[in-house]
Every structure is written in structure tokens, then in C-alpha cells.
mmCIF file of C-alpha atoms and ligand atoms in Angstrom:
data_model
loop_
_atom_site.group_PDB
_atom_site.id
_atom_site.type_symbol
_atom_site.label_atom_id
_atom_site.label_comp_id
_atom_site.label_asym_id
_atom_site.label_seq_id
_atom_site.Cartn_x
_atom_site.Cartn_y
_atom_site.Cartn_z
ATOM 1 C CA UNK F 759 106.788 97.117 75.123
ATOM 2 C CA UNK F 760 107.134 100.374 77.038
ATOM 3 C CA UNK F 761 109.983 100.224 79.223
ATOM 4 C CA UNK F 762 109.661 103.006 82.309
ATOM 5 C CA UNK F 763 112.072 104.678 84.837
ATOM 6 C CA UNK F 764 111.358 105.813 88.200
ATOM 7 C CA UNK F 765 114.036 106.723 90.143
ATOM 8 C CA UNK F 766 112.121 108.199 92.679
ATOM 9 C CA UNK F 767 114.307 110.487 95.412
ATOM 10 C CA UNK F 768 117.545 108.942 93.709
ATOM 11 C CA UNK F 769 120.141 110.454 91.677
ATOM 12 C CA UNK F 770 121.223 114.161 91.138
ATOM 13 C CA UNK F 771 121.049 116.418 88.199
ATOM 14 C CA UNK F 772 124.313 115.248 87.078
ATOM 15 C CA UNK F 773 124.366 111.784 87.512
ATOM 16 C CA UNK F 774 120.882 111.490 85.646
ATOM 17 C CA UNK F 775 122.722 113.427 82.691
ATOM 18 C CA UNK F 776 125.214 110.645 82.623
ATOM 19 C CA UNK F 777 123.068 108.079 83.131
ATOM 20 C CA UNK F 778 120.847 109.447 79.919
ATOM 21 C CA UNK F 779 124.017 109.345 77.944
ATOM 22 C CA UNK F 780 125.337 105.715 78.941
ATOM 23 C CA UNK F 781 121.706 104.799 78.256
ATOM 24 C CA UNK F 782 121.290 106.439 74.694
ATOM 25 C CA UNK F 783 124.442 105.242 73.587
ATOM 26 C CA UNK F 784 123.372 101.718 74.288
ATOM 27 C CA UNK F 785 119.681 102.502 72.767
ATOM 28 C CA UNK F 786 121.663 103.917 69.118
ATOM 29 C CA UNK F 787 123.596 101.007 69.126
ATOM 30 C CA UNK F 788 120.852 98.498 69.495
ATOM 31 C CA UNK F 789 118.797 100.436 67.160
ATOM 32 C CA UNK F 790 116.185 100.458 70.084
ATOM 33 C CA UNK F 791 112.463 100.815 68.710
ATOM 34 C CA UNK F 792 110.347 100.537 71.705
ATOM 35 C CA UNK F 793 109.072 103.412 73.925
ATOM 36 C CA UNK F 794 111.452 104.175 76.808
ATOM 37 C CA UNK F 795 110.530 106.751 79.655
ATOM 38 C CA UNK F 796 111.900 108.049 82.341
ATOM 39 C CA UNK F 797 111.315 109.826 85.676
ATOM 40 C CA UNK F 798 113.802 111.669 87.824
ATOM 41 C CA UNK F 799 113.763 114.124 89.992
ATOM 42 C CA UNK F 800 112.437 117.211 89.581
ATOM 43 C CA UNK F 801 115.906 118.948 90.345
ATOM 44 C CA UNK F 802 117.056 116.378 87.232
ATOM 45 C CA UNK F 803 114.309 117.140 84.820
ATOM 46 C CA UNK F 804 116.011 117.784 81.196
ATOM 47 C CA UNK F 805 114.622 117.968 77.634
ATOM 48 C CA UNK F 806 113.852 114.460 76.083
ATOM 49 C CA UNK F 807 116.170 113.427 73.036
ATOM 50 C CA UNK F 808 117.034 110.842 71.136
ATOM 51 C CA UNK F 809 114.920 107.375 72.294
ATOM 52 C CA UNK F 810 114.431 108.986 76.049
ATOM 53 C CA UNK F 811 111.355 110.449 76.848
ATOM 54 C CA UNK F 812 111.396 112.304 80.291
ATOM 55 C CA UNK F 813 108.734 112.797 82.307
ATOM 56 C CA UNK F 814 108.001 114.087 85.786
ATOM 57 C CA UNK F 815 107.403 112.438 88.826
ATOM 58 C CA UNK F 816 104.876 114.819 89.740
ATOM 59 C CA UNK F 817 103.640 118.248 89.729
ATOM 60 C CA UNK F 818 101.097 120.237 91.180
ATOM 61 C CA UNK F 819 97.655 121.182 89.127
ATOM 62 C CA UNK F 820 98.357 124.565 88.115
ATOM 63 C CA UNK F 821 100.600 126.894 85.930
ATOM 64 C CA UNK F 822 102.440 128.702 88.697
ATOM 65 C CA UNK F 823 101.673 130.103 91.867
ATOM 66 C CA UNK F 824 101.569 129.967 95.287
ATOM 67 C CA UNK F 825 102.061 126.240 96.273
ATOM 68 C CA UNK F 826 105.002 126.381 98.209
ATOM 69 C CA UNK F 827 107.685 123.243 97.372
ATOM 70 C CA UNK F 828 105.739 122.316 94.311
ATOM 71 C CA UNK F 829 106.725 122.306 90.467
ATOM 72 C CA UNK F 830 103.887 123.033 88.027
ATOM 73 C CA UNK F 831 103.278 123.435 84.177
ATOM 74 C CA UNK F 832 105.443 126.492 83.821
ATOM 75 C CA UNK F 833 108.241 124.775 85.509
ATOM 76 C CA UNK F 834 107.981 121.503 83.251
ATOM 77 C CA UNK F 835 107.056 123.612 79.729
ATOM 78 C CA UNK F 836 110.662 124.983 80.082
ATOM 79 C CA UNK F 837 111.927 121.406 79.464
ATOM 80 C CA UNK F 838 109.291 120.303 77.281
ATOM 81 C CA UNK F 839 107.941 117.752 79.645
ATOM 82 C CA UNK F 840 104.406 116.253 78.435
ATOM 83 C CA UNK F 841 104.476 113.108 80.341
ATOM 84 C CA UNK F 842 103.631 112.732 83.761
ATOM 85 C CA UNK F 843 103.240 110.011 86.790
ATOM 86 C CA UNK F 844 99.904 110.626 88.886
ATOM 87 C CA UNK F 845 99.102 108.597 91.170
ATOM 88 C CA UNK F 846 102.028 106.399 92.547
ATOM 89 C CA UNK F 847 101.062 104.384 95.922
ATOM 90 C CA UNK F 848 104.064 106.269 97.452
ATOM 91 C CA UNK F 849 102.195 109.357 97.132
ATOM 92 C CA UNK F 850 99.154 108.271 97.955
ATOM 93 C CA UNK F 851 100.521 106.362 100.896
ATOM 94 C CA UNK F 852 103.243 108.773 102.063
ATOM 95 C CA UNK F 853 102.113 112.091 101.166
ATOM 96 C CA UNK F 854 98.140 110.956 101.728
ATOM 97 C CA UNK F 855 97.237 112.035 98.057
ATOM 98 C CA UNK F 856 93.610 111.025 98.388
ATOM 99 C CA UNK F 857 91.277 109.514 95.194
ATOM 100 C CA UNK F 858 90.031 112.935 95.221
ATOM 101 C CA UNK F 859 92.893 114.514 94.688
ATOM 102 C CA UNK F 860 94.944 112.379 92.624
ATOM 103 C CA UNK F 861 91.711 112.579 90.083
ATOM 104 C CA UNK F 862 91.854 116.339 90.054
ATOM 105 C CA UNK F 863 95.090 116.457 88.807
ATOM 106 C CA UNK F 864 94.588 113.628 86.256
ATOM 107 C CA UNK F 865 92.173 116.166 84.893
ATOM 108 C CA UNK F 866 94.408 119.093 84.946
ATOM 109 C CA UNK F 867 97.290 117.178 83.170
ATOM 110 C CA UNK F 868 94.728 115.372 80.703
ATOM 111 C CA UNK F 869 93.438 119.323 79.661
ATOM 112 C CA UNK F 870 97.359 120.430 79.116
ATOM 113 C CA UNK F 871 97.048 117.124 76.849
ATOM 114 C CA UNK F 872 99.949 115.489 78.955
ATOM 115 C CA UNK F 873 100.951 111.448 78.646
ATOM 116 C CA UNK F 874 99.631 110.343 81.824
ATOM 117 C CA UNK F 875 101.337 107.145 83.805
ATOM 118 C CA UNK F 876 98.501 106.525 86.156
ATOM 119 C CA UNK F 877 99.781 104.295 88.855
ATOM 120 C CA UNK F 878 96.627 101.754 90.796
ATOM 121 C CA UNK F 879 97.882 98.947 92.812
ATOM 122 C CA UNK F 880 96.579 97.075 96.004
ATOM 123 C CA UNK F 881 98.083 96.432 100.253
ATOM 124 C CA UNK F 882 98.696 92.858 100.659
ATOM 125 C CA UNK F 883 95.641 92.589 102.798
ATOM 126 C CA UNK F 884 93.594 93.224 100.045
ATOM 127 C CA UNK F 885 96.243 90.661 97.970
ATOM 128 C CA UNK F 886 95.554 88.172 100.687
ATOM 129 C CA UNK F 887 91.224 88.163 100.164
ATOM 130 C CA UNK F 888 91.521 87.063 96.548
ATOM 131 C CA UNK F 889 91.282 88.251 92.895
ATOM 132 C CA UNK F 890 87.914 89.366 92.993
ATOM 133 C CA UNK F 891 88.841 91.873 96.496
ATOM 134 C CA UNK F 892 91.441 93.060 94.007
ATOM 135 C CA UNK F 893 89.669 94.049 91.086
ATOM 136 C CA UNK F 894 87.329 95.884 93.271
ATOM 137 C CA UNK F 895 90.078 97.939 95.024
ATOM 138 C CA UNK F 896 91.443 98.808 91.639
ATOM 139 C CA UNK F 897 88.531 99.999 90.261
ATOM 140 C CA UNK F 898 87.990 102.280 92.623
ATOM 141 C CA UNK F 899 91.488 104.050 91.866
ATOM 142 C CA UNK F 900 89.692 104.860 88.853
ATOM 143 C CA UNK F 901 87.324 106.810 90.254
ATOM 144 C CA UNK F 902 86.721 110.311 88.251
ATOM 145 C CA UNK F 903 89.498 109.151 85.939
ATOM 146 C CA UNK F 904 88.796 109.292 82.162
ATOM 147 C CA UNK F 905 89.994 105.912 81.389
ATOM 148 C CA UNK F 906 89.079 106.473 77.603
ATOM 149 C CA UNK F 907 91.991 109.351 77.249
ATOM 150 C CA UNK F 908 94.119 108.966 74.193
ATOM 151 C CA UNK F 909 97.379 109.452 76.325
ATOM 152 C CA UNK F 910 96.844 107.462 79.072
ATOM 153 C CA UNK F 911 99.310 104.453 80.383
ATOM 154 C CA UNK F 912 97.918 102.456 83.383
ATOM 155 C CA UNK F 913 100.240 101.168 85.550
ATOM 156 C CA UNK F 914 99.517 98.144 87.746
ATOM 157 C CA UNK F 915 101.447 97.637 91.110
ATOM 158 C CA UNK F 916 100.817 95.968 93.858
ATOM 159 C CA UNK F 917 102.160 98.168 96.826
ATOM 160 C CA UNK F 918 103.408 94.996 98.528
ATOM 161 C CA UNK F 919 105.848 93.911 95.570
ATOM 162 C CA UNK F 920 107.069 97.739 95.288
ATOM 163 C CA UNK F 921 111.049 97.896 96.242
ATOM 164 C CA UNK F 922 110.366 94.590 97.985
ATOM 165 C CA UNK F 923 112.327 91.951 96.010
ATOM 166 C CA UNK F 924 109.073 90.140 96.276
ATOM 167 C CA UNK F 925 107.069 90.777 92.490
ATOM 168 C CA UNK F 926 103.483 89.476 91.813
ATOM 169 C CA UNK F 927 103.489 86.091 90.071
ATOM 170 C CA UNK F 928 103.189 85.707 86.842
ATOM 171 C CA UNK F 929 99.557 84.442 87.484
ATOM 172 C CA UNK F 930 98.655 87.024 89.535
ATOM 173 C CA UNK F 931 99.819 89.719 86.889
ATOM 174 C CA UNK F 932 98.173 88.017 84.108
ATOM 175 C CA UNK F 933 94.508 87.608 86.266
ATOM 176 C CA UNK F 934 95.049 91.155 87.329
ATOM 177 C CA UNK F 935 96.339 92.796 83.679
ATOM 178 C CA UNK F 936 93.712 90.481 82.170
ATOM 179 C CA UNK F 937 90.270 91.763 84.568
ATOM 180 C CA UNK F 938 92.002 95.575 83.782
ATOM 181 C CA UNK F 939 91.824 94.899 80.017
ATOM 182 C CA UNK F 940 88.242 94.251 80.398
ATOM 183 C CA UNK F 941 87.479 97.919 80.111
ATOM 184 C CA UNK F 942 90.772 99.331 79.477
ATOM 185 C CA UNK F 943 92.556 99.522 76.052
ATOM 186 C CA UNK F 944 95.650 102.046 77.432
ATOM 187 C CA UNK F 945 98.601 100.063 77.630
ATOM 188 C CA UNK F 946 99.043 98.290 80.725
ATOM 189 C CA UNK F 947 102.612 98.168 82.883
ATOM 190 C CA UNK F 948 103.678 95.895 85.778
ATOM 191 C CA UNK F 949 105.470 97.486 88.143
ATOM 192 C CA UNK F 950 107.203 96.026 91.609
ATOM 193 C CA UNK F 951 110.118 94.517 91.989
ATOM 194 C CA UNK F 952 110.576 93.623 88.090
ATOM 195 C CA UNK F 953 114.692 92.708 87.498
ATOM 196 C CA UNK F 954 116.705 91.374 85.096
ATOM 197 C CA UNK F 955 116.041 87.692 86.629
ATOM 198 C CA UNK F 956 112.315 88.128 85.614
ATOM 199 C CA UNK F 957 111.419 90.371 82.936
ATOM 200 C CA UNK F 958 111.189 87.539 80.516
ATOM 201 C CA UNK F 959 108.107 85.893 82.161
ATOM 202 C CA UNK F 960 106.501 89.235 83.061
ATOM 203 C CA UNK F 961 106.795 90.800 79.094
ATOM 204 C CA UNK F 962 105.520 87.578 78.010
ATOM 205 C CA UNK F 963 102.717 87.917 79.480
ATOM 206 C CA UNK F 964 99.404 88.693 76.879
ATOM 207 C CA UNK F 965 98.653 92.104 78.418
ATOM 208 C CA UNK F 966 101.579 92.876 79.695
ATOM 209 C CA UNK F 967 102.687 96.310 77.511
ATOM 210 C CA UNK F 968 105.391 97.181 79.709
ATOM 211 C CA UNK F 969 106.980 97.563 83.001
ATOM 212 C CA UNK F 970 107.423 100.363 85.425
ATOM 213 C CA UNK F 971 111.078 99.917 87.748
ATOM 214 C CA UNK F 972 112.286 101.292 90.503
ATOM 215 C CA UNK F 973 115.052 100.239 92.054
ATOM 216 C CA UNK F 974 116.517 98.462 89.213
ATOM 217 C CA UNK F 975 116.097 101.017 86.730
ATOM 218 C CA UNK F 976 119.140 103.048 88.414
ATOM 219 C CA UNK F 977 121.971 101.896 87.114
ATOM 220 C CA UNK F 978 121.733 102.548 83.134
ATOM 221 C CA UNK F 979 123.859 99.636 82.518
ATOM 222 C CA UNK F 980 121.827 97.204 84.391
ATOM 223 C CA UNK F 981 118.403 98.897 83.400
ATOM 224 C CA UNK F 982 119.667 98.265 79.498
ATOM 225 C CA UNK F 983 120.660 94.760 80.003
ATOM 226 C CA UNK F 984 117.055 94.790 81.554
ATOM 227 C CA UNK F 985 115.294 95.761 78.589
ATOM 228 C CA UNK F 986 117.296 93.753 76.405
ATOM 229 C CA UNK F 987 115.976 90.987 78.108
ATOM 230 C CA UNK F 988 112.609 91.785 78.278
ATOM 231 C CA UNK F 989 112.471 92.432 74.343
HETATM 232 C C1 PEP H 2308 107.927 101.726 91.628
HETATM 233 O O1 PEP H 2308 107.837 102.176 92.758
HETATM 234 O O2 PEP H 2308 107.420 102.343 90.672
HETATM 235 C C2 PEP H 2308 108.615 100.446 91.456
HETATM 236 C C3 PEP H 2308 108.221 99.682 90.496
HETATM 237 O O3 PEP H 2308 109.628 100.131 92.336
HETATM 238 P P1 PEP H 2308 110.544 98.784 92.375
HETATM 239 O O4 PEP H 2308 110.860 98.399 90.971
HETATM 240 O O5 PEP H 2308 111.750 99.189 93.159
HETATM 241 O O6 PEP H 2308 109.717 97.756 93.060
#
């Protein structure tokens, strides 16, 4: 299992250092083997140790240069960071990050050989016309993305479960993660809404390989009792 942070527009620089070393000390003492990421800010970005591997949220498609409010490679090779989340529905929703777009920079950070969380997930109107509506709207999120590349991790979430309370059912994951595995080998994440109350079901789930969590990934505490029970 891959077990994934985002915390999104939460937490400071210092408050994510803490939080990495409640976190850690819980990981050493568990003797934690699985693969545990994590995304804060970009004002909280640090060098990965120990079992934490940090990654960015986001960051424009180019070294350095004039892109006013953005963070690039230079900015993330300072920390080490090789992992990145492209394509989250809050981007695409909120900041309109178009297919286009969000497949130009999958190619940029697949050339600087980056770990690549790619984030696909369908409205509920789309939910709401069946399974086979879905697959179709997911595919296309793959458009112009190399879904063959060594370091990619797809994650699936529905934009209706995400920060809702409300997560997909364990059937729906299962039809969904199972139609994605068709043609996919990458591990696959669930993300929305996943909590202590129902990792269980969701990790048991055949092609289930991990989950991506928001909101209750920020407490460390409550994000390792989490993974504990998701193990
Ligand atoms: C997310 O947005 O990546 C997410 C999974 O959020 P939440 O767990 O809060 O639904």
C-alpha cells in the first residue's frame, strides 16, 4: 500500500516540520515498510528523510523564469523533490488547468524523471449516468499522458467524494480501479473522503494500491492511526 498526503492550502512551514517528526517517530517505531508520501505546501516543502517522501503539490513546467507566483524545478531541486501531483480536480476545476495543459506538464516532469501522482476523477453527473459514462470520462484525462511511465501513480477520485464526507462505495471503487487496471499497471490510489472509519474496506479492495487523503491526513496522529488501519 502507498499511503499519500495532501494537505492542500493547510499547514505552515513549521507545523508541517512537526507534523513530519510526530509522524516518523510513529513510522520507526512501527517499523513501517510501506511507501508513505506527502504533499504540503510549497512554502513547507523540506528534504525527504527517513520513511517520508515529500513531494510537491505542483509546479510550473520549467526550470526558472518568468512565471510570476509559480515554483519550478530549480525551486524543488534545492530540496530534492522528485515526486510530484499533476493533475488534481482542484486544479483543474479551480484554477481551469485544461487536459492540454495538465498533459504538458506531465511531460515536462516525466523528462526531469519525476514520480508523478496523476490525479483523474469524475462530477457526480457523470457518477449519476453509470459505470460505463465513467470510464469514458476517465479515459479521456489520459489524454497525451504516457500511461506506460515507470514512475507513474494514478490516482482515482471522484470530485464529488473529495472533502465531502461522502467516499465512493466500495463497489464503485472496485468497478472503477478494476476498468483502470485494464490498461494500467501503475499503482492505483483512491482518494475522497477516505478516514479511519473506512480504510479497511477501501485497502482491501484487489486494485486498490493505496489511498490519497485530504482532510484526514492533517493531523499526524490521526493520519498514523489511519494507516495502521489500513495495513
Ligand atoms: C484530495 O483532495 O486529494 C482528497 C482526497 O481530499 P479528502 O480526503 O479531503 O476528500
Amino acid at each position: 500500500m502507498i499511503y499519500a498526503a495532501n494537505f492542500k492550502m493547510n499547514h505552515t512551514r513549521a507545523s508541517t516540520a512537526r507534523y513530519i517528526e510526530t509522524l516518523e517517530k510513529r513510522l520507526c517505531e512501527a517499523q513501517w515498510e510501506e511507501r508513505v508520501l506527502l504533499f504540503p505546501p510549497a512554502t513547507a516543502l523540506q528534504a525527504s528523510s527517513g520513511h517520508i517522501t515529500v513531494g510537491a503539490q505542483n509546479a510550473y513546467m520549467a526550470q526558472k523564469g518568468a512565471y510570476t507566483g509559480e515554483i519550478g524545478l530549480q525551486q524543488l531541486e534545492e530540496f530534492g523533490i522528485e515526486t510530484i501531483l499533476i493533475g488534481h480536480s482542484e486544479r483543474r476545476q479551480l484554477l481551469a488547468e485544461e487536459q492540454e495543459f495538465v498533459s504538458r506538464k506531465f511531460a515536462w516532469y516525466k523528462e526531469a524523471d519525476f514520480t508523478i501522482v496523476y490525479c483523474i476523477g469524475e462530477p457526480i453527473e457523470v457518477r449519476e449516468s453509470g459505470e460505463e459514462a465513467v470510464a469514458e470520462y476517465l479515459w479521456e484525462q489520459f489524454d497525451g499522458i504516457d500511461i506506460d511511465y515507470e514512475k507513474l501513480i494514478v490516482a482515482y477520485e471522484p470530485i464529488w467524494a473529495i472533502g465531502t464526507g461522502r467516499s465512493a462505495t466500495v463497489e464503485e471503487i472496485r468497478a472503477t480501479h478494476d476498468e483502470l487496471r485494464r490498461r494500467i499497471s501503475a499503482p492505483l490510489l483512491y482518494g475522497g473522503s477516505v478516514k479511519r472509519e473506512n480504510i479497511a474496506s477501501i485497502s482491501a479492495i484487489e486494485n486498490v494500491d493505496g489511498v490519497l487523503v485530504g482532510s484526514a491526513s492533517l493531523d499526524a496522529e490521526e493520519f498514523f492511526a489511519m494507516m495502521i488501519e489500513g495495513r
